[in-house]
PDB file of N, CA and C in Angstrom:
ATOM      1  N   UNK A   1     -19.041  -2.388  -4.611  1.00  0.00           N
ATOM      2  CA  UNK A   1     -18.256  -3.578  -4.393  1.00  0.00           C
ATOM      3  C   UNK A   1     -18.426  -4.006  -2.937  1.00  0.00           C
ATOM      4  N   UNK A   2     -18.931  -5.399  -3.141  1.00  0.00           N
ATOM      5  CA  UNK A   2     -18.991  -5.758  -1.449  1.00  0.00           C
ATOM      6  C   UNK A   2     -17.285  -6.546  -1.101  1.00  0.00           C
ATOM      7  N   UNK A   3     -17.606  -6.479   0.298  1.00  0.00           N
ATOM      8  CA  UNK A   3     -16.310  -6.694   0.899  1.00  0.00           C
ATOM      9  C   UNK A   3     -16.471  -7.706   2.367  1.00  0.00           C
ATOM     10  N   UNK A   4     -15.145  -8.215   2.490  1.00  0.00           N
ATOM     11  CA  UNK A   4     -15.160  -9.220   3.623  1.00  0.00           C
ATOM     12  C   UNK A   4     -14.289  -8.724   4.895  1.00  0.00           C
ATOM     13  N   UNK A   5     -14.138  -7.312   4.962  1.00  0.00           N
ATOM     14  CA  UNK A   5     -13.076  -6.328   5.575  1.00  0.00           C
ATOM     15  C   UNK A   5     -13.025  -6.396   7.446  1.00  0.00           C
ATOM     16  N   UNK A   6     -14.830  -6.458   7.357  1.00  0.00           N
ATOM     17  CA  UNK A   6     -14.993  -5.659   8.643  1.00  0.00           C
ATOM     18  C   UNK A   6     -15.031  -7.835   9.630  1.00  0.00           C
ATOM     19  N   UNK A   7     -15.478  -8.914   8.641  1.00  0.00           N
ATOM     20  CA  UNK A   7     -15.519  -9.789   9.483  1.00  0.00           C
ATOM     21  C   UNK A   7     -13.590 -10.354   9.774  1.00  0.00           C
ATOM     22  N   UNK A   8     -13.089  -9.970   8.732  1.00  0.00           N
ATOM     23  CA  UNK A   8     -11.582 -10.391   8.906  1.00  0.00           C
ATOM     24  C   UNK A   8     -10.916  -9.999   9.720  1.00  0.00           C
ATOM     25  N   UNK A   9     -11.410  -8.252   9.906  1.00  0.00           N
ATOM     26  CA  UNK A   9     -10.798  -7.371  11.051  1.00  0.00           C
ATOM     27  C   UNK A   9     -11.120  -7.986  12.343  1.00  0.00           C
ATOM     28  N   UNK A  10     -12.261  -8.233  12.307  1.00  0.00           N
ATOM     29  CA  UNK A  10     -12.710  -8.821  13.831  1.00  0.00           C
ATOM     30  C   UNK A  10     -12.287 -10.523  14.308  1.00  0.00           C
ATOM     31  N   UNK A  11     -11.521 -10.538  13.223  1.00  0.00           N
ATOM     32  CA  UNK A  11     -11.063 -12.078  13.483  1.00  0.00           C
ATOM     33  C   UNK A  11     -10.274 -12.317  13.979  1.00  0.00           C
ATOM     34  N   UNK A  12      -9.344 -10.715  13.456  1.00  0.00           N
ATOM     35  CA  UNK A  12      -7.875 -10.397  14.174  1.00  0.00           C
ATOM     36  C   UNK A  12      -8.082  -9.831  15.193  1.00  0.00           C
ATOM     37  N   UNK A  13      -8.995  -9.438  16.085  1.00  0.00           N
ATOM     38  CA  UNK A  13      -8.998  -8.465  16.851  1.00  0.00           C
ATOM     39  C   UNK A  13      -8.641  -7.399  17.026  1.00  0.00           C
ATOM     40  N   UNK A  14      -8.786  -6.833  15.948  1.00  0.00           N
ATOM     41  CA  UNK A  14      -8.093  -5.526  15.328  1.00  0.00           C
ATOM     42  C   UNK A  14      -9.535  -4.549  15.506  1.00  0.00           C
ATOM     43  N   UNK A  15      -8.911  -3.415  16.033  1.00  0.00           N
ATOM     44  CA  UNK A  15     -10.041  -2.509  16.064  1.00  0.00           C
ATOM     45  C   UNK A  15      -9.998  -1.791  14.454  1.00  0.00           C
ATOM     46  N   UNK A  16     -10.903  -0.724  13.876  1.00  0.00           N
ATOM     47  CA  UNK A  16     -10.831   0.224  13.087  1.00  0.00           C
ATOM     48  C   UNK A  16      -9.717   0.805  12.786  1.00  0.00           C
ATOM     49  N   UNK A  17      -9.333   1.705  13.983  1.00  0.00           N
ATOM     50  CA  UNK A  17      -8.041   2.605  14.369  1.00  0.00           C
ATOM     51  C   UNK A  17      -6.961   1.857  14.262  1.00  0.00           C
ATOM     52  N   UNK A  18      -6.787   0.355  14.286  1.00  0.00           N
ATOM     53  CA  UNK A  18      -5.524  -0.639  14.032  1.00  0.00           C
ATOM     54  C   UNK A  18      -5.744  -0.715  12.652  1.00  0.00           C
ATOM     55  N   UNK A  19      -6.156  -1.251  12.366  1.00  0.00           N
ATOM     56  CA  UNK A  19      -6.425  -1.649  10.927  1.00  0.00           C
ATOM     57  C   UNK A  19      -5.898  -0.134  10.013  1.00  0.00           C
ATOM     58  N   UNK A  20      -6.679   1.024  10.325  1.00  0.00           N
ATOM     59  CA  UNK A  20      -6.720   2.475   9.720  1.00  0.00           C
ATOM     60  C   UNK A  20      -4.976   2.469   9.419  1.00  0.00           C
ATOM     61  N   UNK A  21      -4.105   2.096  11.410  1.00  0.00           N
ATOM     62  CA  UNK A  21      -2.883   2.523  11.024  1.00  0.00           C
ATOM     63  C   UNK A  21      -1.459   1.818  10.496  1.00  0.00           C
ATOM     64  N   UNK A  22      -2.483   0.282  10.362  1.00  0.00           N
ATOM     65  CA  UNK A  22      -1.849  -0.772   9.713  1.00  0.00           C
ATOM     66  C   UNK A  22      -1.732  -0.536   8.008  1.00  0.00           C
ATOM     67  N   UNK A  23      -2.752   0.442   7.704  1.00  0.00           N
ATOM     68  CA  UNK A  23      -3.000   0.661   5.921  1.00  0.00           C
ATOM     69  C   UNK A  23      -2.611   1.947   5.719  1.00  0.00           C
ATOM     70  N   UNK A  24      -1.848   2.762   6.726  1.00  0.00           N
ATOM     71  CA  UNK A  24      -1.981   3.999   7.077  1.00  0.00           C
ATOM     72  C   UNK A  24      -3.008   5.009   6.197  1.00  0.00           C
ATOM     73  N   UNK A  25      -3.919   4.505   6.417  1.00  0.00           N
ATOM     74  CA  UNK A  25      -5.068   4.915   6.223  1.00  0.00           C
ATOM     75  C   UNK A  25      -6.058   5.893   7.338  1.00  0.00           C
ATOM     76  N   UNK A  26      -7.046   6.995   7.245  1.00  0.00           N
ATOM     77  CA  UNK A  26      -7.954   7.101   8.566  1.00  0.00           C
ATOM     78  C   UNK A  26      -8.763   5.815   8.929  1.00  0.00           C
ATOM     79  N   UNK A  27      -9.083   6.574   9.694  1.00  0.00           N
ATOM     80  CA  UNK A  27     -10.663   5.290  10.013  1.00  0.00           C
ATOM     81  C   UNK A  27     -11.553   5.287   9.360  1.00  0.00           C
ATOM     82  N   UNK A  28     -11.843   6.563   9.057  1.00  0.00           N
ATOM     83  CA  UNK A  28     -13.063   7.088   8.253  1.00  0.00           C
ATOM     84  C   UNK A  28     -12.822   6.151   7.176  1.00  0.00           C
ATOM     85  N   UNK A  29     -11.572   5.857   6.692  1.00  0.00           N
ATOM     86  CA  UNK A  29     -12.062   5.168   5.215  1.00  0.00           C
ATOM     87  C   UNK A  29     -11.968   3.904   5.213  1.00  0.00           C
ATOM     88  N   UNK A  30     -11.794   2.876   6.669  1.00  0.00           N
ATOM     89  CA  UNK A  30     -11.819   2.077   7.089  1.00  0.00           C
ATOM     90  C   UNK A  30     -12.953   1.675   7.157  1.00  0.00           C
ATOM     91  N   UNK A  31     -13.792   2.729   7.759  1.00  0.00           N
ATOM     92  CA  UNK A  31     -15.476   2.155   8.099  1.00  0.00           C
ATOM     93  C   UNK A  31     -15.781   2.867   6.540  1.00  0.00           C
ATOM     94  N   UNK A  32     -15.594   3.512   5.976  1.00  0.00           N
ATOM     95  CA  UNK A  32     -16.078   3.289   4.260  1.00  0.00           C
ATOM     96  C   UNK A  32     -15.788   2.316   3.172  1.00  0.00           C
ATOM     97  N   UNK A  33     -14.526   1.435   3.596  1.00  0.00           N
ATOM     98  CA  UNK A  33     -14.237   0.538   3.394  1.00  0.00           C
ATOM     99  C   UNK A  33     -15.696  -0.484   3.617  1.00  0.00           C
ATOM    100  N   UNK A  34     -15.675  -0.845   4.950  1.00  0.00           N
ATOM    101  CA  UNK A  34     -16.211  -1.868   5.590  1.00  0.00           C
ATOM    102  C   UNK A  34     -17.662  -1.907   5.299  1.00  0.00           C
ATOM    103  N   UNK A  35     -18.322  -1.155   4.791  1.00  0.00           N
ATOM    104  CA  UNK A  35     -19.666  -0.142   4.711  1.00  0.00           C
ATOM    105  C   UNK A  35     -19.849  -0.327   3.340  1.00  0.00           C
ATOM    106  N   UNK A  36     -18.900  -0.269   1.976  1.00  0.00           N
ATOM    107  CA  UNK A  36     -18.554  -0.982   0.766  1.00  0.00           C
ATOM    108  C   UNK A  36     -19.487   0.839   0.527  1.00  0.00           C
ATOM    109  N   UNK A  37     -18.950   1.780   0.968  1.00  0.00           N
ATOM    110  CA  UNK A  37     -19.360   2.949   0.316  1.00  0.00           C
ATOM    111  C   UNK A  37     -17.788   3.560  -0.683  1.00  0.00           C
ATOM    112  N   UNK A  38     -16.865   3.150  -0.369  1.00  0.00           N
ATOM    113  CA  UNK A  38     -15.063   3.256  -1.038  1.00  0.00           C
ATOM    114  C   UNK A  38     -14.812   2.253  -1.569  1.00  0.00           C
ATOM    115  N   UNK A  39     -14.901   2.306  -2.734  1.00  0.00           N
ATOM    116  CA  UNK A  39     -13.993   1.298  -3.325  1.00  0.00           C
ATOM    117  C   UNK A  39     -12.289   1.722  -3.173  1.00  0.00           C
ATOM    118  N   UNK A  40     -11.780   0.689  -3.122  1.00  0.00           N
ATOM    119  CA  UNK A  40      -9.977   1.459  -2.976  1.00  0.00           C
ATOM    120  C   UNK A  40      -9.567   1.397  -4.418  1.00  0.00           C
ATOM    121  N   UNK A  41      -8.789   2.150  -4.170  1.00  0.00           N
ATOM    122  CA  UNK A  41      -7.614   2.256  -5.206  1.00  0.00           C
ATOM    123  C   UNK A  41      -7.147   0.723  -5.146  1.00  0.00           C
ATOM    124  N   UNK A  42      -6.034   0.595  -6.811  1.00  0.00           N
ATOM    125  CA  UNK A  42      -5.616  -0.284  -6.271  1.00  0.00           C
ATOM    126  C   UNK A  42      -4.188  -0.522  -5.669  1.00  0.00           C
ATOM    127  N   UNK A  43      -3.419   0.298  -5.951  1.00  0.00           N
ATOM    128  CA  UNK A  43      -2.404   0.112  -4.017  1.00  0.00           C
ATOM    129  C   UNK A  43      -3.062   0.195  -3.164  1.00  0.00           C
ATOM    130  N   UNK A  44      -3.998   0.339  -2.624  1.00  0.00           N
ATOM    131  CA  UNK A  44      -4.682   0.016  -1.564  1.00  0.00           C
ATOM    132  C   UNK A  44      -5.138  -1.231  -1.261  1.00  0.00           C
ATOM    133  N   UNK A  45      -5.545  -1.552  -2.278  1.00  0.00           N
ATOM    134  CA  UNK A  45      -6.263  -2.934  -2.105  1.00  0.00           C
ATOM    135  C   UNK A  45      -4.999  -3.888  -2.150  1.00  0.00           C
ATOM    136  N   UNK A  46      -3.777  -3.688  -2.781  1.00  0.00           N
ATOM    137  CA  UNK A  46      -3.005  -4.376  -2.435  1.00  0.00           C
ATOM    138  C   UNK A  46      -1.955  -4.067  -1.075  1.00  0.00           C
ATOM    139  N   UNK A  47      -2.468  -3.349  -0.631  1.00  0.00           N
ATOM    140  CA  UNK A  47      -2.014  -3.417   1.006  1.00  0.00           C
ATOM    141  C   UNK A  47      -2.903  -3.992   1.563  1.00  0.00           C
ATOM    142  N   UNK A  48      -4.181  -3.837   1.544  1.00  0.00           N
ATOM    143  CA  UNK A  48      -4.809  -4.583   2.352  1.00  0.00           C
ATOM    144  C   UNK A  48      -4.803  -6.395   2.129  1.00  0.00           C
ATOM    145  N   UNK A  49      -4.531  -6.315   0.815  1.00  0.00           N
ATOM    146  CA  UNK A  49      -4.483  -7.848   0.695  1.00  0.00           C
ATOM    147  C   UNK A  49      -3.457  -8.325   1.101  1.00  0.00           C
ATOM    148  N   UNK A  50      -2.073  -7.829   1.431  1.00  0.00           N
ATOM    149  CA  UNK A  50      -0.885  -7.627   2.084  1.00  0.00           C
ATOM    150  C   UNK A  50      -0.921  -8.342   3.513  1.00  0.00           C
ATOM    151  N   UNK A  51      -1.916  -7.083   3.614  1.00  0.00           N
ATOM    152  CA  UNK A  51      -2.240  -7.184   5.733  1.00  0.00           C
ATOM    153  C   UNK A  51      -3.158  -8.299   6.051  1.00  0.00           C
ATOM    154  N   UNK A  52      -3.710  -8.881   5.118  1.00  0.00           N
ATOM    155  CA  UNK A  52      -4.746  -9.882   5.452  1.00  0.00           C
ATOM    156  C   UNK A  52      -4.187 -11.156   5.207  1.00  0.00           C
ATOM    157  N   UNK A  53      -3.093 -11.244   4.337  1.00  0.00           N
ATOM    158  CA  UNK A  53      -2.689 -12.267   3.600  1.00  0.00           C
ATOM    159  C   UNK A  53      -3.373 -12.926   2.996  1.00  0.00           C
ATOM    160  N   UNK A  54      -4.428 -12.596   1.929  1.00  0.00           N
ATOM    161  CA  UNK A  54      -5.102 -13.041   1.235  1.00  0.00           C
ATOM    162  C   UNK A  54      -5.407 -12.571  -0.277  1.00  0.00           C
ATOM    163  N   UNK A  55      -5.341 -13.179  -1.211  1.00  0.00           N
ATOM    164  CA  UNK A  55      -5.646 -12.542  -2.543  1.00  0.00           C
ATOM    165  C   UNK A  55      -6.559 -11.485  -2.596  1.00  0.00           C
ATOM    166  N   UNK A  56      -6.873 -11.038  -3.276  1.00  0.00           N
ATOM    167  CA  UNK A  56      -7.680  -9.507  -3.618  1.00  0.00           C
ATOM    168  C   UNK A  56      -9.029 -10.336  -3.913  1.00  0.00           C
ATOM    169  N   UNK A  57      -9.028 -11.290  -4.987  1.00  0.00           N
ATOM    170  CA  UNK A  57     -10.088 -12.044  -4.845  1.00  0.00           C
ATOM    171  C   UNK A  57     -11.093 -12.647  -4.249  1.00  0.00           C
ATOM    172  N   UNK A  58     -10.414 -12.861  -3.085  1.00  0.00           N
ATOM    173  CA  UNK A  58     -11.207 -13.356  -1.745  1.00  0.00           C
ATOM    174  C   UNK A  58     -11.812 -11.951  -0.724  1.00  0.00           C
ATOM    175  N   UNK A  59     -11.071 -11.041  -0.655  1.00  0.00           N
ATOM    176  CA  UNK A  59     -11.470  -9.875  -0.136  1.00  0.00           C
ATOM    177  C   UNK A  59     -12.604  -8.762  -0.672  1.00  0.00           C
ATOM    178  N   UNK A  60     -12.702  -8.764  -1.817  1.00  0.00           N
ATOM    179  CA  UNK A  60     -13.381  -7.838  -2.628  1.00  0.00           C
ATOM    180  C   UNK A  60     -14.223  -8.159  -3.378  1.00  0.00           C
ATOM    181  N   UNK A  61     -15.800  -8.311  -3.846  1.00  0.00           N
ATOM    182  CA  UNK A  61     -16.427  -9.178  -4.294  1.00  0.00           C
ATOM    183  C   UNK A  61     -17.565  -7.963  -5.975  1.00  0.00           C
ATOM    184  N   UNK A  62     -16.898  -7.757  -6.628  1.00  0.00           N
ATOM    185  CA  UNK A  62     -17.787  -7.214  -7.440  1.00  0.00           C
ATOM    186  C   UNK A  62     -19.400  -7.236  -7.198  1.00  0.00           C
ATOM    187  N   UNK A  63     -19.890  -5.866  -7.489  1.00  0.00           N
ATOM    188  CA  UNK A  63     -21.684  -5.942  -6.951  1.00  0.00           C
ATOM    189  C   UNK A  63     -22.430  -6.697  -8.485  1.00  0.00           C
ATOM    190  N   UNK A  64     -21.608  -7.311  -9.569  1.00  0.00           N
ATOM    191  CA  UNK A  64     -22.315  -7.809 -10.701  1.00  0.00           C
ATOM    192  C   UNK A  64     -22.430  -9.033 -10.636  1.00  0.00           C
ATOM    193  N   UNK A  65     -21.670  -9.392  -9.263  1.00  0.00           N
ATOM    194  CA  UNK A  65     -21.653 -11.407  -8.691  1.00  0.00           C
ATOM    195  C   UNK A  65     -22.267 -11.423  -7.839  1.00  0.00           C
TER     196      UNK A  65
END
C-alpha cells in the first residue's frame, strides 16, 4: 500500500520522532509507514487520519490503483 505520510509530515514540519509520538507509535514504524513496508492496522490508520485531518482515503492508496 502506497502512502502520502512522509510528504504530509513534512508539510507540518513534523519530524519522524513527532509524528512517532503524536500516534504513539516508534519511529521505526513511522519510517515503515512512510517506506509503505507496514501497512497499519486499522486503529492506526484511524489515528493517523485523525492527526492529519484527512480521510483514510486520501492518505492510503491501495498497490491495485
Amino acid at each position: 500500500m502506497r502512502n502520502h505520510l512522509k510528504q504530509l509530515r513534512k508539510e507540518r514540519g513534523w519530524s519522524q520522532a513527532e509524528l512517532a509520538e503524536r500516534l504513539d507509535v516508534t519511529r521505526q514504524t513511522v519510517i515503515a509507514l512512510e517506506r509503505g513496508r507496514y501497512d497499519p492496522s486499522l486503529p492506526l490508520a484511524f489515528r493517523i487520519s485523525r492527526e492529519f485531518e484527512l480521510p483514510i482515503e486520501q492518505l492510503f492508496i491501495p498497490d491495485d490503483q
